[in-house]
Short mmCIF file of C-alpha atoms and ligand atoms in Angstrom, two decimals:
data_model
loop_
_atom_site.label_atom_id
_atom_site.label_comp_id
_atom_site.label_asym_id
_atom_site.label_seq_id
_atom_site.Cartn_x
_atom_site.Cartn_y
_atom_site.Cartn_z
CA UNK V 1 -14.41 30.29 -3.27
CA UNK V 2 -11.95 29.81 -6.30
CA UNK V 3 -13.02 26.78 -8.04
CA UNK V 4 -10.20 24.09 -8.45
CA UNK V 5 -10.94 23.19 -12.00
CA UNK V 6 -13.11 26.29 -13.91
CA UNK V 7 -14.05 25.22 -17.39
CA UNK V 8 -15.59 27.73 -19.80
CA UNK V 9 -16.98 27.12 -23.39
CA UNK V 10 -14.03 24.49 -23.85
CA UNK V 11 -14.47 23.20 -27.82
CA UNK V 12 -12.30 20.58 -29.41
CA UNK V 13 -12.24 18.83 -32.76
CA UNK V 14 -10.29 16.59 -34.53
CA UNK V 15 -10.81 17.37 -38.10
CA UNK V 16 -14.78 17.67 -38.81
CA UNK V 17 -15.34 15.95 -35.72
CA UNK V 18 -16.56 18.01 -33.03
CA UNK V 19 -16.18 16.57 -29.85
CA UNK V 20 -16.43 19.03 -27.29
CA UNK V 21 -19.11 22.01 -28.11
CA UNK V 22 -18.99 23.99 -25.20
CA UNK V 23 -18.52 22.39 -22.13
CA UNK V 24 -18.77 24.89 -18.40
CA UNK V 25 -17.49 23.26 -15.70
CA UNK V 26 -16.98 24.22 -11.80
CA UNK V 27 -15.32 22.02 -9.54
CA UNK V 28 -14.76 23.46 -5.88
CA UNK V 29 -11.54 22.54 -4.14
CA UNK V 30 -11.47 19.36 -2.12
CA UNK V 31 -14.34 17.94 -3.49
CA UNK V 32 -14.76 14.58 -5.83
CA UNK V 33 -16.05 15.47 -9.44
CA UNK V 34 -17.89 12.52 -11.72
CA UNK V 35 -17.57 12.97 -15.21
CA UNK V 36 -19.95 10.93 -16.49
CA UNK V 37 -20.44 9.70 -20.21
CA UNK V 38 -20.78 6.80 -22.58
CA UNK V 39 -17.54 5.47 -24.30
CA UNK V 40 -16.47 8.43 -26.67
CA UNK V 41 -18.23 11.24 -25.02
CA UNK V 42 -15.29 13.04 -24.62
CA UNK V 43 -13.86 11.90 -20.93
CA UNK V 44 -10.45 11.72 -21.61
CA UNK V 45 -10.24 14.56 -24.28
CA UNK V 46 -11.24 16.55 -21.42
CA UNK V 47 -8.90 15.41 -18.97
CA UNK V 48 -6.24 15.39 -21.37
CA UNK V 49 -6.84 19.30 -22.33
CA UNK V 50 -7.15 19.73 -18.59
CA UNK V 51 -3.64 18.10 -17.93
CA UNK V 52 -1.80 20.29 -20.39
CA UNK V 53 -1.42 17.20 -22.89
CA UNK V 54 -3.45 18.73 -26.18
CA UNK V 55 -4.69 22.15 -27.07
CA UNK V 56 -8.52 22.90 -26.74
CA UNK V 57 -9.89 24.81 -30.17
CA UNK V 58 -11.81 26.95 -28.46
CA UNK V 59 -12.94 28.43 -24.41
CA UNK V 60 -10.82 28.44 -21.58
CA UNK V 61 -9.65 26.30 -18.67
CA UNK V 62 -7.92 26.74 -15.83
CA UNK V 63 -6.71 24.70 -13.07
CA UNK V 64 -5.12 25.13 -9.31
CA UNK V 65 -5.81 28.85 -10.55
CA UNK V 66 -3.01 28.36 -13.75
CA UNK V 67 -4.25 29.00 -16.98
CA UNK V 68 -4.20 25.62 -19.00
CA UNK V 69 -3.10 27.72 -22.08
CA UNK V 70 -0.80 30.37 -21.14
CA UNK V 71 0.80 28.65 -17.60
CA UNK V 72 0.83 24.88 -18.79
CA UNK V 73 4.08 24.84 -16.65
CA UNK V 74 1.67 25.93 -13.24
CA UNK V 75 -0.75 23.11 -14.46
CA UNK V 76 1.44 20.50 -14.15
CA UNK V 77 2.95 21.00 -10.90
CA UNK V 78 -0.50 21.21 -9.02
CA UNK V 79 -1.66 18.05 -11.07
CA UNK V 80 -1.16 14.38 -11.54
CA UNK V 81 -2.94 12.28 -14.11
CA UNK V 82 -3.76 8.23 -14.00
CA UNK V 83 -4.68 7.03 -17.07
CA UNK V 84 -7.24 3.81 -18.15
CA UNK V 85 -4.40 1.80 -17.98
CA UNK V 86 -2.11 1.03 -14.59
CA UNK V 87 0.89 2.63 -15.51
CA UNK V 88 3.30 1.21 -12.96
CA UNK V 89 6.43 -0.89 -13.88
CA UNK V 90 5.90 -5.00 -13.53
CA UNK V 91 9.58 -5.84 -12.96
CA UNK V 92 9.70 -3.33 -9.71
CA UNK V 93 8.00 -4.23 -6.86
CA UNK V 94 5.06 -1.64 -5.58
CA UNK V 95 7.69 -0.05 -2.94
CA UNK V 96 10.38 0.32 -5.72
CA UNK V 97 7.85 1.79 -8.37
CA UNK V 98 6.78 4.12 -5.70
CA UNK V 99 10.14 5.04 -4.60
CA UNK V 100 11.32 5.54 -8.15
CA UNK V 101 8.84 8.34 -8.74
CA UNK V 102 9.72 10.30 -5.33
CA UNK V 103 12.98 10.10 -7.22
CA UNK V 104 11.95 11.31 -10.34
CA UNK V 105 10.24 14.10 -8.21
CA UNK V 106 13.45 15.37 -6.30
CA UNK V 107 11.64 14.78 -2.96
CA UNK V 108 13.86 13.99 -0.17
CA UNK V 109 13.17 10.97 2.24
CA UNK V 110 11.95 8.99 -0.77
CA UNK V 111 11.69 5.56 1.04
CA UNK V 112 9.40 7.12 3.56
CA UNK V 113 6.80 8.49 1.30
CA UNK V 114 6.71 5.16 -0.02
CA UNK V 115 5.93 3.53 2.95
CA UNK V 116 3.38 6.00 3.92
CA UNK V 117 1.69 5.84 0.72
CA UNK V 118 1.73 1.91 0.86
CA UNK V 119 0.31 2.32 4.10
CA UNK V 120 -3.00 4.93 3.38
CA UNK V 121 -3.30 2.35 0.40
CA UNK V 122 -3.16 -1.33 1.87
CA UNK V 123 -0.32 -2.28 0.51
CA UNK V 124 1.94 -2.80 3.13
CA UNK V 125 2.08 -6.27 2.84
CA UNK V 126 2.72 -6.89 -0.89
CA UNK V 127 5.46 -3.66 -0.67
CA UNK V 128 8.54 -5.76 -1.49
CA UNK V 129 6.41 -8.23 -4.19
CA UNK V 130 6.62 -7.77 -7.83
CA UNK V 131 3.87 -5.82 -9.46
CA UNK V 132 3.66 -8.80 -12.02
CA UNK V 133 2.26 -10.69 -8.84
CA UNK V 134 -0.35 -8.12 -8.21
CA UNK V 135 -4.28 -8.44 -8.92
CA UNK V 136 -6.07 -5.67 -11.13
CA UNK V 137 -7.25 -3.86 -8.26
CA UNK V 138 -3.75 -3.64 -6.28
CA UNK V 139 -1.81 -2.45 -9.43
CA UNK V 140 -4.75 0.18 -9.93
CA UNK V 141 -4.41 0.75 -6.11
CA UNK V 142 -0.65 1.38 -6.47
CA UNK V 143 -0.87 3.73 -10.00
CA UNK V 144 -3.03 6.02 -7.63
CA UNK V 145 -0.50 5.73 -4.84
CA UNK V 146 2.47 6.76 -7.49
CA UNK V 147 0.02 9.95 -8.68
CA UNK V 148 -0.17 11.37 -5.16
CA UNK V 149 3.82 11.73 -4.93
CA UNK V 150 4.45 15.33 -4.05
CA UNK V 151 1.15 15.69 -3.01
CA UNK V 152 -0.62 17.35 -5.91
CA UNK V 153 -3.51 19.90 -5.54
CA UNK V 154 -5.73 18.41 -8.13
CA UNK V 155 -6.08 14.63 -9.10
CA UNK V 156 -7.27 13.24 -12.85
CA UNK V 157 -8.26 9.82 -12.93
CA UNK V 158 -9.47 8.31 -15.79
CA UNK V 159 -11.54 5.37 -15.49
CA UNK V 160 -10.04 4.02 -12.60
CA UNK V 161 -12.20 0.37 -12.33
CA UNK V 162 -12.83 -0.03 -15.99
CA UNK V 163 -11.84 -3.63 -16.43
CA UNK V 164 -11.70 -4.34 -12.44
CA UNK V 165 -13.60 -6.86 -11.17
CA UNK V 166 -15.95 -5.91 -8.38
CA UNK V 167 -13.36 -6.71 -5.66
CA UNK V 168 -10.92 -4.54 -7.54
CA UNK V 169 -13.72 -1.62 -8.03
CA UNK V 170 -14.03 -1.45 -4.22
CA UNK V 171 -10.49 -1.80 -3.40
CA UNK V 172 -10.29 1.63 -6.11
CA UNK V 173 -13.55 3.50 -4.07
CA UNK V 174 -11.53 3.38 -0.88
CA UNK V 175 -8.58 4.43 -2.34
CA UNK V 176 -10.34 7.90 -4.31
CA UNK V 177 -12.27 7.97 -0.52
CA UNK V 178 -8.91 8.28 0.83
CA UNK V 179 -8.11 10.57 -1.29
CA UNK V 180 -10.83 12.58 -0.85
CA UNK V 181 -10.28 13.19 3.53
CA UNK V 182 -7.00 14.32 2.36
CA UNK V 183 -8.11 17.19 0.65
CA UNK V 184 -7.14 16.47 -2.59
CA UNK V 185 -9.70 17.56 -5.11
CA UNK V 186 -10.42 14.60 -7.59
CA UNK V 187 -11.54 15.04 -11.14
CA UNK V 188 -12.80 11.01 -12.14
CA UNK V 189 -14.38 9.98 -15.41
CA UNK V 190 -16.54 6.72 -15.26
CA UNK V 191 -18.99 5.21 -17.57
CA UNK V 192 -20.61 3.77 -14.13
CA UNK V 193 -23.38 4.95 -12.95
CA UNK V 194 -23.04 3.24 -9.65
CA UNK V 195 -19.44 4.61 -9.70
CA UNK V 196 -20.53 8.53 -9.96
CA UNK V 197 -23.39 7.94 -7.00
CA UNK V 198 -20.56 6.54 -4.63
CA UNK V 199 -18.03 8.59 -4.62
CA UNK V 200 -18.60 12.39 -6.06
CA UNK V 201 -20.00 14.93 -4.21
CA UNK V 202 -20.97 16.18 -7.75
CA UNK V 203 -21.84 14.68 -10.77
CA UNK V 204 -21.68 15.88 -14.77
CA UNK V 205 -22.94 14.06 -17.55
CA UNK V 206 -21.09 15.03 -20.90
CA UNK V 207 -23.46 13.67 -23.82
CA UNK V 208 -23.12 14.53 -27.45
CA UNK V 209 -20.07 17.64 -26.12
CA UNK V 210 -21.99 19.30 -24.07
CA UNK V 211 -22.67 18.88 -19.99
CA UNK V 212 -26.81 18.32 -20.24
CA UNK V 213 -26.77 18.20 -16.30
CA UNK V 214 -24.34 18.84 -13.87
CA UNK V 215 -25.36 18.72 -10.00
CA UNK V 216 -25.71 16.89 -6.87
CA UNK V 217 -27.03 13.22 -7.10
CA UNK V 218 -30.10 14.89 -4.81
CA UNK V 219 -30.37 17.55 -7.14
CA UNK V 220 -29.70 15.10 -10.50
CA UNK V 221 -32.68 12.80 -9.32
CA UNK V 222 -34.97 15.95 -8.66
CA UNK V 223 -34.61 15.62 -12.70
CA UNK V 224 -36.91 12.15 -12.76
CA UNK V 225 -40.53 11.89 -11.43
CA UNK V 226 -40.57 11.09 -7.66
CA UNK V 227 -39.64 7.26 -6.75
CA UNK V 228 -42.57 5.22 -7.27
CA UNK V 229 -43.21 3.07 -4.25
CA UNK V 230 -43.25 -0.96 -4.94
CA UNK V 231 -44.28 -3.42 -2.70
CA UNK V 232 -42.00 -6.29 -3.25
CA UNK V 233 -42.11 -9.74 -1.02
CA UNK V 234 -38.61 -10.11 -0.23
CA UNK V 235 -36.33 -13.06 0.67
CA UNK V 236 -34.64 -13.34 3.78
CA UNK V 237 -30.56 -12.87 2.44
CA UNK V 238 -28.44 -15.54 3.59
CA UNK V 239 -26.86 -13.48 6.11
CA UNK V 240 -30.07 -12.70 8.09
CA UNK V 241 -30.30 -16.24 8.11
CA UNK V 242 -27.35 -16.60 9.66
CA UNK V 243 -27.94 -13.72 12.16
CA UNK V 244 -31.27 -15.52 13.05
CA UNK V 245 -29.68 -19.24 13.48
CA UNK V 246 -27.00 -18.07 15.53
CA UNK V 247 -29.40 -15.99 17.91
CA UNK V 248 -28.88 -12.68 16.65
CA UNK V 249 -31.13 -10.08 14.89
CA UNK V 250 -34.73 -10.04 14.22
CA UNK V 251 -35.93 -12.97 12.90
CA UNK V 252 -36.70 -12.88 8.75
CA UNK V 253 -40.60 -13.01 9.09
CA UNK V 254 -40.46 -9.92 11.44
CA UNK V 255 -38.43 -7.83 9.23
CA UNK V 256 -39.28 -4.50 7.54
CA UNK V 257 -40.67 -4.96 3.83
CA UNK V 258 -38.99 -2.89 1.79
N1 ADP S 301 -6.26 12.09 -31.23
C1 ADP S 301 -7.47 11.90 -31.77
N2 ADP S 301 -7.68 11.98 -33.09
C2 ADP S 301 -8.90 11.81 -33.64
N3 ADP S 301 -10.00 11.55 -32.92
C3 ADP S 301 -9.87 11.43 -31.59
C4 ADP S 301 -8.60 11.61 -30.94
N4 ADP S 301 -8.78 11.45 -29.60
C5 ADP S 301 -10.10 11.18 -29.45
N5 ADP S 301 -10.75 11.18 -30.61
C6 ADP S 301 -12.20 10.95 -30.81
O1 ADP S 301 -12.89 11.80 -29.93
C7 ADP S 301 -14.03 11.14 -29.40
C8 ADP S 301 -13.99 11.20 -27.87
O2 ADP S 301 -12.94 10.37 -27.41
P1 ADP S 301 -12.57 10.25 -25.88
O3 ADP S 301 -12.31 11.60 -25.33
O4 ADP S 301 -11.47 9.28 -25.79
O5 ADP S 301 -13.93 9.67 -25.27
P2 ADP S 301 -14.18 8.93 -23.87
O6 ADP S 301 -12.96 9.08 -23.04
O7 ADP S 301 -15.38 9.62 -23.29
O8 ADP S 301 -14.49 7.51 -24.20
C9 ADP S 301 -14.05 9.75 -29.98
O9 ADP S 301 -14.92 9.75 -31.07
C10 ADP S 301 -12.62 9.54 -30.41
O10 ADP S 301 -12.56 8.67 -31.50
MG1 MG S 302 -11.72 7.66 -22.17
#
């Protein structure tokens, strides 16, 4: 199978600062990618070279089978990018913002890709409210919506929950998770550990401009000494409590220790 995203050697500096050094990356169509790294890896230099947006120095890249260097123009219609910050309008409301982009896309029956895409996203309800009213995890919500206009091939996001709070976060996983039954294949750079075990199928960790692993999380533990097993006494959690004082569940002292 073509990959979606084939990465080969890919170098970049910016003056005497070498931040990619030969990076290979595969990332097979429909599937969710984690980029992992620390803040200034390289994340969004990738992504950015990937979109089209700045020249690599060295290697090759391709995407949705166009050649990042010689078919930038084929790049960018199989792609859409969301950046680390919500780039939606505050003044529009999410329907209008969405709606504006269909627009901006020459896709007919605007209004009704809007809808649909408020729908898949949960936002039904705050359609016709100002973005300025929305929390950090609805305006993230909606930026994703307003990338999948047109329905692109391949989807960049780049740190999608840094700064959410945890509400926000999961309100983000289900939204890449719907993504992801679509078909789309998604290319996401986190610095959250957490983040990368959720969601990707597979997971890369750029460190220092080059991947130094790049697998499965079943194959990327295989990398650690087998789990050592602790015996730990464990508190009943307030909802078992409540299972066992309304009459359901097995009472704490019964349970399992993990
Ligand atoms: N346009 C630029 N000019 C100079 N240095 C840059 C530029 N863009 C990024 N860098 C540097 O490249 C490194 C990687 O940045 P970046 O790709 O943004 O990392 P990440 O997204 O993983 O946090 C950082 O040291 C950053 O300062
Ligand atoms: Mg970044």
């Amino acid at each position: 199978m073509t990959p979606a995203i084939r990465v080969r050697g890919l170098e970049k500096s910016f003056g005497d600062v070498h931040v990619l050094r030969g990076v290979d990356l595969d990332v097979a169509p429909g599937s969710v990618f984690a980029l992992l790294g620390s803040n200034g890896a390289g994340k969004t230099t990738t992504i950015r070279i990937l979109a089209t947006l700045v020249h690599a120095t060295a290697g090759s890249a391709s995407v949705a089978g166009h050649d990042v260097a010689t078919d930038p123009g084929g790049v960018r219609e199989s792609i859409s990018l969301t950046g680390q910050f919500a780039a939606v309008d505050e003044v529009l409301s999410g329907r209008e913002n969405l709606v504006l982009v269909a627009r901006l896309r020459h896709l007919p029956r605007a209004g009704r890709i809007a809808d649909d895409l408020l729908e898949r996203f949960g936002l039904t309800e705050a359609a016709s409210r100002r973005v300025a009213t929305y929390s950090g995890g609805m305006r993230r919500r909606l930026d994703i919506a307003m990338s999948l206009v047109g329905d692109p091939a391949v989807v960049f996001l780049d740190e999608p929950t840094t700064g959410l709070d945890p509400e926000g976060r999961l309100a983000v996983w289900d939204a890449v998770r719907t993504l992801a039954a679509t078909g789309t294949t998604v290319l996401l750079t986190t610095q959250y550990l957490d983040e990368a075990e959720h969601l990707a199928d597979r997971i890369a960790i750029l460190h220092e401009g080059h991947i130094i692993a790049d697998g499965t999380l079943a194959e990327l533990r295989q990398l650690l000494p087998p789990a050592r097993v602790e015996y730990v006494e464990k508190q009943p959690t307030l909802e078992e409590v409540f299972l066992a004082v309304i009459g359901h569940g097995t009472p704490a002292h019964e349970q399992e220790v993990a």
